[in-house]
Structures are given as structure tokens and as C-alpha cells.
Coordinates of N, CA and C in Angstrom, one line a residue:
M1 N -32.8 -62.5 -60.9 CA -32.4 -61.2 -59.8 C -32.3 -59.8 -61.0
S2 N -33.5 -58.9 -60.1 CA -32.9 -57.4 -60.9 C -31.7 -57.0 -61.2
E3 N -31.9 -56.1 -62.2 CA -30.6 -55.1 -61.6 C -31.4 -53.3 -61.4
P4 N -31.0 -53.4 -59.4 CA -31.7 -52.2 -59.0 C -31.1 -50.7 -59.7
Q5 N -29.6 -51.1 -60.5 CA -29.1 -50.5 -61.0 C -27.7 -50.0 -62.1
R6 N -28.4 -49.0 -63.6 CA -27.5 -49.4 -64.2 C -26.3 -48.3 -64.1
V7 N -25.2 -48.8 -65.0 CA -23.9 -47.7 -64.4 C -23.4 -47.4 -65.9
S8 N -23.2 -46.0 -66.0 CA -22.9 -45.9 -67.5 C -21.9 -45.4 -67.3
E9 N -21.5 -45.1 -68.8 CA -19.5 -45.3 -69.6 C -18.8 -44.9 -69.4
Q10 N -19.6 -43.5 -68.6 CA -18.4 -42.6 -68.0 C -18.2 -43.1 -66.1
E11 N -18.9 -43.7 -65.9 CA -18.5 -44.2 -64.6 C -18.0 -45.8 -64.8
A12 N -17.7 -46.3 -65.7 CA -16.5 -47.2 -64.8 C -16.2 -47.4 -66.7
V13 N -14.7 -47.4 -66.6 CA -13.8 -46.7 -67.7 C -12.6 -48.0 -67.8
T14 N -12.3 -48.7 -69.0 CA -11.5 -49.9 -69.3 C -10.2 -48.5 -69.2
E15 N -9.3 -49.1 -68.8 CA -8.2 -48.2 -69.1 C -7.0 -49.1 -68.8
P16 N -5.7 -48.8 -70.3 CA -4.6 -49.6 -70.6 C -3.6 -49.2 -68.7
P17 N -3.1 -51.0 -68.9 CA -2.1 -51.1 -67.9 C -1.3 -49.6 -67.5
P18 N -0.3 -49.9 -66.2 CA 0.5 -49.1 -66.0 C 2.2 -49.6 -66.7
S19 N 2.6 -48.4 -67.4 CA 3.6 -49.0 -68.1 C 4.6 -49.1 -66.1
E20 N 4.3 -48.7 -65.9 CA 5.7 -49.5 -64.3 C 5.4 -51.1 -63.5
V21 N 3.8 -51.5 -64.0 CA 3.8 -52.6 -63.3 C 3.6 -53.8 -64.4
S22 N 4.6 -53.9 -64.8 CA 3.9 -55.4 -66.2 C 3.4 -56.3 -65.3
A23 N 3.0 -56.7 -64.3 CA 2.4 -57.9 -64.3 C 0.8 -57.1 -64.3
I24 N 0.3 -56.5 -64.1 CA -0.9 -55.9 -64.8 C -1.6 -56.0 -66.1
D25 N -2.5 -56.5 -66.6 CA -2.4 -56.6 -68.1 C -4.1 -55.0 -68.3
S26 N -4.9 -55.5 -67.8 CA -5.6 -54.2 -68.2 C -6.2 -53.3 -66.6
M27 N -6.6 -52.8 -66.7 CA -7.2 -51.8 -65.2 C -8.7 -51.2 -65.3
L28 N -10.2 -51.3 -64.6 CA -11.1 -51.3 -65.0 C -11.5 -49.6 -64.0
R29 N -12.2 -48.6 -64.4 CA -11.9 -47.6 -63.0 C -13.0 -47.3 -62.4
T30 N -13.6 -47.4 -61.3 CA -15.6 -46.8 -61.6 C -14.9 -45.5 -61.1
R31 N -16.6 -45.4 -60.2 CA -16.6 -44.4 -59.4 C -15.8 -44.2 -58.5
H32 N -15.4 -45.6 -57.6 CA -14.5 -45.1 -56.0 C -13.7 -46.6 -55.8
A33 N -13.5 -46.9 -57.4 CA -12.3 -48.1 -57.2 C -11.6 -48.4 -58.9
V34 N -10.2 -49.1 -58.7 CA -10.0 -49.3 -59.5 C -9.7 -51.0 -59.9
H35 N -10.2 -51.9 -61.1 CA -9.9 -53.1 -60.4 C -8.4 -53.6 -61.4
L36 N -7.5 -53.5 -60.4 CA -6.6 -54.5 -61.0 C -6.5 -55.4 -61.6
V37 N -6.7 -55.8 -62.5 CA -6.7 -57.0 -63.6 C -5.5 -57.9 -63.7
V38 N -4.8 -59.1 -63.5 CA -4.2 -59.8 -63.5 C -4.6 -60.8 -64.3
S39 N -3.7 -61.8 -64.9 CA -4.2 -63.3 -65.2 C -2.8 -63.7 -65.1
V40 N -3.1 -65.6 -65.1 CA -2.7 -66.8 -65.2 C -2.7 -67.8 -66.7
D41 N -2.1 -68.4 -66.9 CA -1.9 -69.0 -68.2 C -1.9 -70.4 -67.9
G42 N -1.3 -70.9 -66.9 CA -0.7 -71.6 -66.7 C -1.4 -72.9 -66.0
D43 N -0.9 -74.2 -65.8 CA -1.8 -76.0 -65.7 C -2.0 -75.6 -64.4
W44 N -3.0 -75.3 -63.3 CA -3.2 -75.7 -62.3 C -2.9 -77.0 -61.3
D45 N -2.9 -77.9 -62.5 CA -2.7 -79.5 -61.9 C -1.2 -80.1 -62.7
A46 N -0.9 -80.0 -63.8 CA 0.5 -80.1 -64.4 C 1.9 -79.2 -63.7
A47 N 1.5 -78.2 -63.4 CA 2.4 -77.3 -63.0 C 2.2 -76.3 -61.5
R48 N 0.9 -77.1 -61.2 CA 0.9 -75.9 -59.8 C 1.9 -75.2 -59.1
A49 N 3.1 -75.8 -59.1 CA 4.5 -75.1 -57.7 C 4.4 -73.9 -58.6
D50 N 4.5 -73.9 -60.5 CA 4.6 -72.1 -61.4 C 3.7 -71.9 -61.5
T51 N 2.1 -72.5 -61.0 CA 1.7 -71.1 -61.7 C 0.8 -70.9 -60.0
V52 N 1.0 -71.0 -59.4 CA 0.7 -70.7 -57.8 C 1.8 -69.7 -57.4
A53 N 2.8 -70.0 -58.1 CA 4.3 -68.8 -57.7 C 3.9 -67.7 -58.8
Q54 N 3.2 -67.8 -60.1 CA 3.0 -66.7 -60.8 C 2.3 -65.7 -60.6
A55 N 1.1 -66.6 -60.4 CA -0.9 -66.1 -59.4 C -0.2 -64.8 -58.5
E56 N 0.9 -65.8 -57.1 CA 0.2 -65.2 -56.0 C 1.8 -63.5 -56.6
S57 N 3.2 -63.9 -57.3 CA 3.8 -62.9 -57.7 C 2.9 -61.3 -58.2
R58 N 2.3 -61.5 -59.0 CA 2.2 -61.4 -60.4 C 0.9 -60.4 -58.8
C59 N 0.2 -61.2 -58.1 CA -1.2 -60.7 -57.6 C -0.4 -59.4 -55.9
E60 N 0.7 -60.1 -55.9 CA 1.5 -59.2 -54.8 C 1.9 -57.4 -55.5
S61 N 1.9 -58.0 -56.7 CA 3.1 -56.9 -57.5 C 1.9 -55.8 -57.6
A62 N 0.6 -55.6 -57.9 CA -0.9 -55.2 -58.3 C -0.9 -54.5 -57.1
Q63 N -0.7 -55.7 -55.7 CA -1.7 -55.0 -54.6 C -0.8 -53.7 -53.7
A64 N 0.6 -54.2 -54.3 CA 1.7 -52.9 -54.3 C 1.7 -51.4 -54.9
F65 N 0.9 -51.4 -56.0 CA 1.2 -50.4 -56.8 C -0.3 -50.3 -56.3
A66 N -1.0 -50.9 -56.3 CA -2.4 -50.3 -55.3 C -2.0 -49.8 -54.1
D67 N -1.4 -50.3 -53.6 CA -1.0 -48.9 -51.9 C -0.4 -48.1 -52.0
G68 N 0.2 -48.0 -53.5 CA 1.2 -47.0 -53.5 C 1.5 -45.8 -53.7
E69 N 2.6 -44.8 -53.2 CA 2.1 -43.1 -53.3 C 1.7 -42.6 -55.6
L70 N 1.9 -43.3 -56.3 CA 2.0 -43.6 -57.3 C 0.1 -43.9 -57.8
F71 N 0.1 -44.6 -57.6 CA -1.7 -45.0 -57.3 C -2.9 -43.8 -57.1
R72 N -2.1 -43.0 -56.1 CA -2.8 -42.6 -54.9 C -2.4 -41.7 -55.5
A73 N -1.7 -40.8 -56.4 CA -1.9 -40.3 -57.2 C -1.9 -39.9 -58.5
R74 N -2.8 -41.1 -59.3 CA -3.0 -41.0 -59.9 C -5.0 -40.9 -60.1
Y75 N -5.1 -41.9 -59.1 CA -6.4 -42.0 -58.4 C -6.9 -41.9 -57.3
P76 N -6.9 -40.4 -56.7 CA -7.3 -40.2 -55.4 C -8.3 -40.2 -55.7
G77 N -9.0 -40.9 -53.9 CA -10.2 -41.2 -53.4 C -10.3 -42.2 -53.7
R78 N -9.7 -43.6 -55.0 CA -10.5 -44.8 -55.7 C -9.1 -45.3 -54.4
I79 N -10.2 -46.5 -54.5 CA -9.4 -48.1 -54.0 C -8.8 -48.8 -54.8
G80 N -7.3 -49.5 -54.8 CA -7.2 -50.4 -55.7 C -7.7 -52.3 -55.5
V81 N -8.4 -52.6 -56.1 CA -9.0 -53.9 -55.8 C -7.9 -55.1 -56.9
V82 N -7.6 -55.5 -56.6 CA -7.3 -56.4 -57.6 C -8.1 -58.1 -58.3
R83 N -7.8 -57.9 -58.9 CA -8.5 -59.4 -60.2 C -7.8 -60.1 -61.2
L84 N -8.1 -61.1 -60.4 CA -7.1 -62.3 -61.2 C -8.4 -63.3 -61.7
R85 N -7.4 -63.1 -63.6 CA -8.3 -64.0 -64.7 C -7.5 -65.3 -64.9
T86 N -8.4 -65.9 -64.4 CA -7.9 -67.7 -64.6 C -8.3 -68.0 -65.8
Q87 N -8.5 -69.0 -66.9 CA -8.8 -70.2 -67.3 C -9.3 -71.0 -66.6
H88 N -9.3 -71.8 -65.4 CA -9.4 -72.3 -64.8 C -9.2 -72.2 -63.8
A89 N -10.6 -73.1 -62.9 CA -10.9 -72.8 -61.4 C -9.0 -72.8 -60.3
P90 N -8.2 -72.4 -59.3 CA -7.7 -73.0 -59.2 C -7.1 -73.9 -57.8
P91 N -6.5 -74.9 -57.5 CA -7.1 -75.1 -56.3 C -7.6 -75.1 -54.5
D92 N -8.7 -75.1 -53.6 CA -9.0 -75.3 -53.3 C -8.6 -73.8 -52.1
I93 N -7.4 -74.4 -51.5 CA -6.7 -73.9 -50.9 C -5.5 -72.1 -51.7
V94 N -5.2 -72.6 -52.9 CA -5.1 -71.3 -53.2 C -6.0 -70.4 -53.5
S95 N -7.6 -70.8 -53.5 CA -8.6 -69.5 -53.7 C -8.6 -69.0 -52.9
Q96 N -9.1 -70.2 -51.3 CA -8.5 -69.6 -49.9 C -8.2 -69.0 -49.6
V97 N -7.0 -68.7 -50.3 CA -5.2 -67.7 -49.7 C -5.9 -66.8 -50.3
L98 N -6.3 -66.7 -51.6 CA -6.2 -65.5 -52.8 C -7.3 -64.6 -52.1
T99 N -8.5 -64.9 -51.8 CA -9.8 -64.7 -51.8 C -10.1 -63.5 -49.7
E100 N -8.7 -64.5 -48.9 CA -8.8 -63.7 -48.0 C -7.6 -62.7 -48.2
R101 N -6.3 -62.6 -49.2 CA -5.7 -61.1 -49.4 C -6.6 -60.2 -50.2
G102 N -7.5 -60.5 -50.4 CA -8.7 -60.1 -50.9 C -8.9 -59.9 -52.8
V103 N -8.0 -61.1 -53.2 CA -8.6 -60.9 -54.7 C -9.2 -61.5 -54.8
E104 N -9.7 -61.0 -56.0 CA -11.0 -61.8 -56.7 C -10.9 -62.6 -58.1
I105 N -11.0 -63.9 -57.6 CA -10.8 -64.8 -58.9 C -11.8 -65.0 -59.4
E106 N -11.4 -64.8 -61.0 CA -12.8 -64.5 -62.2 C -11.9 -65.7 -63.0
V107 N -12.5 -66.6 -63.0 CA -12.5 -68.3 -63.6 C -13.3 -67.8 -65.3
I108 N -12.3 -67.9 -66.1 CA -13.1 -67.8 -67.4 C -13.5 -69.1 -68.2
D109 N -15.2 -68.8 -67.9 CA -15.6 -70.0 -69.1 C -16.7 -69.9 -69.4
P110 N -16.8 -69.5 -70.3 CA -18.2 -68.5 -71.4 C -19.4 -69.6 -71.3
S111 N -19.6 -71.3 -70.5 CA -20.2 -71.9 -70.2 C -21.0 -71.6 -68.9
V112 N -20.2 -70.5 -68.0 CA -21.1 -71.2 -66.9 C -21.5 -69.6 -66.6
Q113 N -22.3 -69.0 -66.8 CA -22.6 -67.6 -66.9 C -24.0 -67.4 -65.6
G114 N -24.1 -65.9 -65.4 CA -25.6 -65.4 -64.8 C -26.2 -64.7 -65.0
D115 N -27.5 -64.2 -64.5 CA -27.9 -63.0 -64.6 C -28.1 -61.7 -64.3
S116 N -26.9 -61.3 -63.2 CA -26.3 -60.5 -62.2 C -25.4 -59.5 -63.0
R117 N -25.4 -58.1 -62.5 CA -25.0 -57.6 -63.1 C -24.4 -56.3 -62.0
C118 N -23.0 -55.9 -61.8 CA -22.7 -54.9 -60.9 C -23.4 -53.8 -61.2
S119 N -23.4 -52.8 -60.3 CA -24.4 -51.8 -59.8 C -23.3 -50.8 -60.1
F120 N -21.8 -50.8 -59.7 CA -20.6 -50.0 -59.5 C -19.7 -50.4 -61.0
C121 N -19.3 -51.3 -61.5 CA -18.5 -51.6 -63.0 C -19.4 -51.7 -63.9
G122 N -20.4 -52.8 -63.8 CA -20.8 -53.1 -65.4 C -20.9 -54.3 -65.7
R123 N -19.6 -54.8 -64.9 CA -19.9 -56.2 -65.6 C -21.0 -57.1 -65.0
D124 N -21.3 -58.1 -66.4 CA -22.7 -58.6 -66.4 C -22.5 -59.5 -66.7
K125 N -24.0 -61.2 -66.9 CA -23.9 -62.0 -66.8 C -22.8 -62.9 -65.3
L126 N -23.5 -61.9 -63.8 CA -22.6 -62.6 -63.2 C -23.6 -63.5 -62.3
Q127 N -22.3 -64.7 -61.4 CA -23.6 -65.9 -60.5 C -24.2 -65.1 -59.9
E128 N -25.3 -65.4 -59.7 CA -25.9 -64.9 -58.1 C -25.2 -65.0 -56.7
Q129 N -24.7 -66.2 -56.7 CA -24.1 -66.6 -55.8 C -22.4 -65.9 -55.4
I130 N -22.1 -64.5 -55.8 CA -20.8 -64.2 -55.5 C -21.2 -63.0 -55.3
V131 N -22.2 -62.4 -56.6 CA -22.4 -61.1 -55.9 C -22.9 -60.7 -54.8
S132 N -22.8 -59.4 -54.2 CA -23.2 -59.0 -52.5 C -24.3 -57.9 -52.5
M133 N -24.9 -57.3 -51.9 CA -26.3 -56.2 -51.8 C -25.7 -55.4 -51.2
T134 N -25.4 -53.9 -51.4 CA -25.1 -52.6 -51.1 C -25.8 -51.8 -50.6
D135 N -26.1 -50.7 -50.5 CA -26.8 -49.9 -50.4 C -27.5 -49.0 -51.5
E136 N -25.9 -49.6 -53.0 CA -26.3 -48.7 -54.1 C -25.9 -49.5 -55.1
G137 N -26.7 -50.9 -54.3 CA -27.5 -51.8 -55.9 C -26.2 -53.1 -55.3
W138 N -26.4 -54.0 -56.6 CA -25.5 -56.0 -56.4 C -24.4 -55.0 -56.4
A139 N -23.6 -55.5 -56.4 CA -21.6 -55.2 -56.3 C -20.9 -57.1 -56.9
C140 N -20.2 -57.0 -57.6 CA -19.2 -57.8 -57.7 C -18.6 -57.9 -57.0
P141 N -17.4 -59.2 -56.7 CA -16.4 -59.4 -55.2 C -15.3 -58.4 -55.5
S142 N -15.0 -57.9 -56.8 CA -14.2 -56.5 -56.1 C -14.1 -55.9 -56.5
C143 N -15.8 -55.0 -56.2 CA -16.3 -53.9 -56.0 C -17.2 -53.5 -54.7
F144 N -17.4 -55.0 -54.4 CA -17.7 -55.0 -53.4 C -16.3 -54.6 -51.9
R145 N -15.9 -55.7 -52.4 CA -14.4 -55.4 -50.9 C -14.3 -53.9 -51.1
A146 N -14.1 -53.2 -52.5 CA -13.8 -51.2 -52.1 C -14.7 -51.0 -51.9
W147 N -16.2 -51.3 -51.9 CA -17.6 -50.7 -51.0 C -17.1 -51.0 -49.5
L148 N -16.4 -52.2 -48.9 CA -16.1 -52.4 -47.7 C -15.1 -51.6 -47.2
L149 N -14.1 -51.2 -47.8 CA -13.3 -51.0 -47.3 C -13.4 -49.4 -47.3
R150 N -14.0 -49.0 -48.1 CA -14.2 -47.4 -48.3 C -15.5 -47.1 -46.8
Q151 N -16.1 -48.0 -46.7 CA -17.1 -48.5 -45.6 C -16.4 -48.2 -43.7
Q152 N -15.6 -49.2 -44.1 CA -14.1 -48.5 -42.9 C -13.4 -47.8 -43.0
S153 N -13.0 -47.1 -43.7 CA -12.7 -45.8 -43.6 C -13.4 -44.2 -43.0
E154 N -14.4 -44.9 -43.6 CA -15.6 -43.1 -43.0 C -15.8 -43.9 -41.7
K155 N -16.0 -44.7 -41.2 CA -16.2 -45.4 -40.0 C -15.7 -43.8 -38.6
P156 N -14.6 -44.1 -38.6 CA -13.1 -43.4 -37.6 C -13.5 -41.6 -37.8
R157 N -14.1 -41.5 -39.2 CA -14.6 -39.8 -38.7 C -16.0 -39.6 -38.5
D158 N -16.6 -40.6 -38.6 CA -18.2 -40.6 -37.9 C -18.2 -40.7 -36.6
R159 N -16.7 -41.8 -36.0 CA -16.7 -41.6 -34.6 C -16.5 -40.7 -34.1
S160 N -15.4 -40.0 -34.5 CA -14.4 -38.7 -34.4 C -16.0 -37.6 -34.0
V161 N -16.7 -37.6 -35.1 CA -17.8 -36.6 -35.2 C -18.5 -36.7 -33.7
L162 N -18.7 -38.2 -33.8 CA -19.7 -38.4 -32.4 C -19.2 -38.1 -31.2
S163 N -17.7 -38.4 -31.3 CA -17.0 -37.9 -29.7 C -16.8 -36.6 -29.6
K164 N -16.6 -35.5 -30.5 CA -16.6 -34.0 -30.6 C -17.8 -34.2 -29.7
L165 N -19.2 -34.3 -30.5 CA -20.4 -34.4 -30.0 C -20.7 -34.8 -28.4
S166 N -20.5 -35.6 -28.4 CA -20.6 -36.3 -27.2 C -19.8 -35.4 -25.9
S167 N -18.3 -34.6 -26.1 CA -17.3 -33.9 -25.4 C -18.0 -32.5 -25.0
R168 N -18.9 -32.3 -26.5 CA -19.7 -31.0 -25.8 C -20.9 -31.3 -24.6
L169 N -21.2 -31.9 -25.1 CA -22.6 -32.1 -24.1 C -22.5 -33.0 -23.1
I170 N -21.1 -33.4 -22.1 CA -21.4 -34.0 -21.5 C -21.4 -32.5 -20.1
F171 N -20.9 -31.7 -20.1 CA -20.5 -30.3 -19.2 C -22.1 -29.7 -19.2
P172 N -22.6 -29.4 -20.5 CA -23.6 -28.9 -20.1 C -25.1 -30.4 -19.6
L173 N -24.4 -31.4 -19.5 CA -25.2 -32.2 -19.1 C -25.0 -32.6 -17.8
L174 N -24.0 -32.8 -16.6 CA -23.6 -32.4 -16.0 C -24.0 -31.5 -15.0
L175 N -24.4 -30.1 -15.5 CA -24.5 -28.9 -15.3 C -26.4 -29.6 -14.9
V176 N -26.7 -29.6 -15.7 CA -28.2 -29.6 -15.6 C -28.5 -31.3 -14.5
V177 N -27.8 -32.1 -14.3 CA -27.6 -33.4 -13.4 C -27.6 -32.8 -11.9
V178 N -26.6 -32.3 -11.6 CA -26.1 -31.3 -10.5 C -27.4 -30.4 -9.8
A179 N -27.7 -29.7 -10.9 CA -29.0 -28.4 -10.6 C -30.0 -29.4 -10.0
L180 N -30.5 -30.3 -11.0 CA -31.8 -31.8 -10.7 C -31.6 -32.0 -8.6
F181 N -30.0 -32.5 -8.9 CA -30.1 -33.3 -7.9 C -29.7 -32.2 -6.5
V182 N -29.3 -30.8 -6.5 CA -29.5 -29.4 -5.5 C -30.8 -29.2 -5.5
I183 N -32.1 -29.2 -6.1 CA -33.4 -28.9 -6.4 C -34.0 -29.7 -5.2
G184 N -33.7 -30.9 -5.5 CA -34.2 -32.4 -4.9 C -34.0 -32.8 -3.6
V185 N -32.5 -32.0 -3.3 CA -32.4 -31.5 -2.4 C -32.6 -30.5 -1.1
L186 N -33.0 -29.8 -2.2 CA -33.7 -28.5 -1.0 C -35.2 -28.5 -0.5
H187 N -35.6 -29.3 -1.8 CA -37.0 -29.4 -1.9 C -37.4 -30.4 -1.3
E188 N -36.6 -31.6 -0.8 CA -36.6 -32.9 0.8 C -36.6 -32.2 2.3
L189 N -35.1 -31.5 1.8 CA -35.3 -30.4 3.4 C -36.0 -29.9 3.8
R190 N -36.8 -29.0 2.6 CA -38.4 -28.3 2.9 C -39.6 -28.7 3.6
R191 N -39.6 -29.7 2.5 CA -40.7 -31.0 3.2 C -40.1 -31.7 4.8
L192 N -39.2 -31.8 4.8 CA -38.7 -32.0 6.3 C -38.6 -31.6 7.1
N193 N -38.8 -29.9 7.1 CA -38.9 -28.8 7.5 C -40.1 -28.8 8.1
Q194 N -40.8 -28.5 7.4 CA -42.3 -28.7 7.6 C -43.2 -29.5 8.4
A195 N -42.7 -30.7 8.0 CA -43.3 -31.9 9.0 C -42.9 -31.8 10.8
S196 N -41.5 -31.2 10.4 CA -40.9 -31.0 11.6 C -41.9 -30.4 12.0
N197 N -42.0 -29.2 11.6 CA -42.6 -28.0 12.3 C -44.1 -28.7 12.8
I198 N -45.0 -29.0 12.3 CA -45.7 -29.8 12.4 C -46.0 -31.1 13.3
I199 N -44.9 -31.4 13.4 CA -45.2 -32.1 14.8 C -44.5 -30.9 16.4
R200 N -43.7 -30.5 16.0 CA -43.3 -29.8 17.1 C -45.3 -29.3 17.9
Q201 N -45.4 -28.8 16.8 CA -46.4 -28.5 17.1 C -48.3 -28.9 17.5
H202 N -47.4 -31.0 18.2 CA -48.7 -31.3 18.5 C -48.1 -31.9 19.4
L203 N -47.1 -31.3 20.0 CA -46.3 -32.3 21.1 C -47.1 -31.1 22.4
P204 N -46.7 -31.9 23.6 CA -47.3 -31.5 24.4 C -46.5 -30.4 25.2
T205 N -46.9 -29.0 25.6 CA -46.2 -28.3 26.4 C -45.5 -28.4 27.3
Q206 N -46.4 -29.4 28.2 CA -45.8 -29.6 29.7 C -45.4 -31.3 30.1

């Protein structure tokens, strides 16, 4: 897979975690988003309950930070997305639940690498099946989620503009329709009047 776009260092910057949220290990700031990276090192098989609880707690803390006023004040215009790093893949049901919540599960396995690169954050060696195409290039799961949320947030404004334009066009359009209707009626009455006069001229006088 080719790399449609390269990301400069100024567009993707690694930042230290916020002191207010101990669950976040690191952050990656991009043009439109901030990756909130959390990690778990528990055993998904031998200590599943504790590991799942740890993952949920850390992801929830990171998401709460992303939704809070402190995040918006520090990163205005950006979207916070949670990324869970783990040495081994969690059980399918855990992966499904976390993915539905918008969490990217990043399994750290050097033996499993791909050739794709994210056009937003610059992460490389991504597998082809996890990246998604956008109008700005390929996106990793976290950047793709941020891109989708940004698209959804822009749609209401677009609809609002269209609504205003529509309301301004409705009245002139109605005037045009009414005018055409009146002209059509007058033309039809004139034609009927002419036909009536012709008929009267051909009627016998006696």
C-alpha cells in the first residue's frame, strides 16, 4: 500500500501525560486529535477479571479527561481518542466492548507488522486491515475515529447553512410559481374567450 501523505514532526508531537490523570501513560498530539495512550500488563487468561477491570478503569479515566473542560482548554478544536496498549490481544468479547466504546486496542507484537503508515499521526508499520482511507489519506484506528467525529460535528453546521439558504429561496420560488400559475390561467381564459367568439361568429343568426 502506498503512502499518500507524509506527516511532519510539527504535526504529530509526543507529549507527557497530564499530571491530573494517572491512568494516561503518554499522549500524541496531531493536527486534529490527541491520542491518550493507556496500557495494561496483566494476564488476560490467568487474571482476566483483574486485567479487564484495570483496562476498563484506565480507559474510562482517559475518556473522562477527553470529554472534560481541562482537555478542551488545553487542546481547543482537537478530539481526544483513547488508545489501549497491551502485550497480548484481549479476549474477543473484551475487544468488542472496548472497540464499541471507541478505544483502539494496540497489541505490542514486533513480529506482527505491516507496510501502512497513518497520514495523520505518522505511525508506521501498521497492518493493512486496520487502516482506513479518508479524504486526507490513510488513518490508523484512533485517527480515523477522530476524523469521523470531526465529520459528524461539521454536518449540523452544513445543514444549518443549507436550511438558511432554503428559507431564503422558498419565498421567491413561491412568487415565481404563483406568477406562472396566474399567467397560465390568464392565457387559458384568453384562448377560451377567442374560441367562444369564433363559435358565436359561425352560429346562424336565425
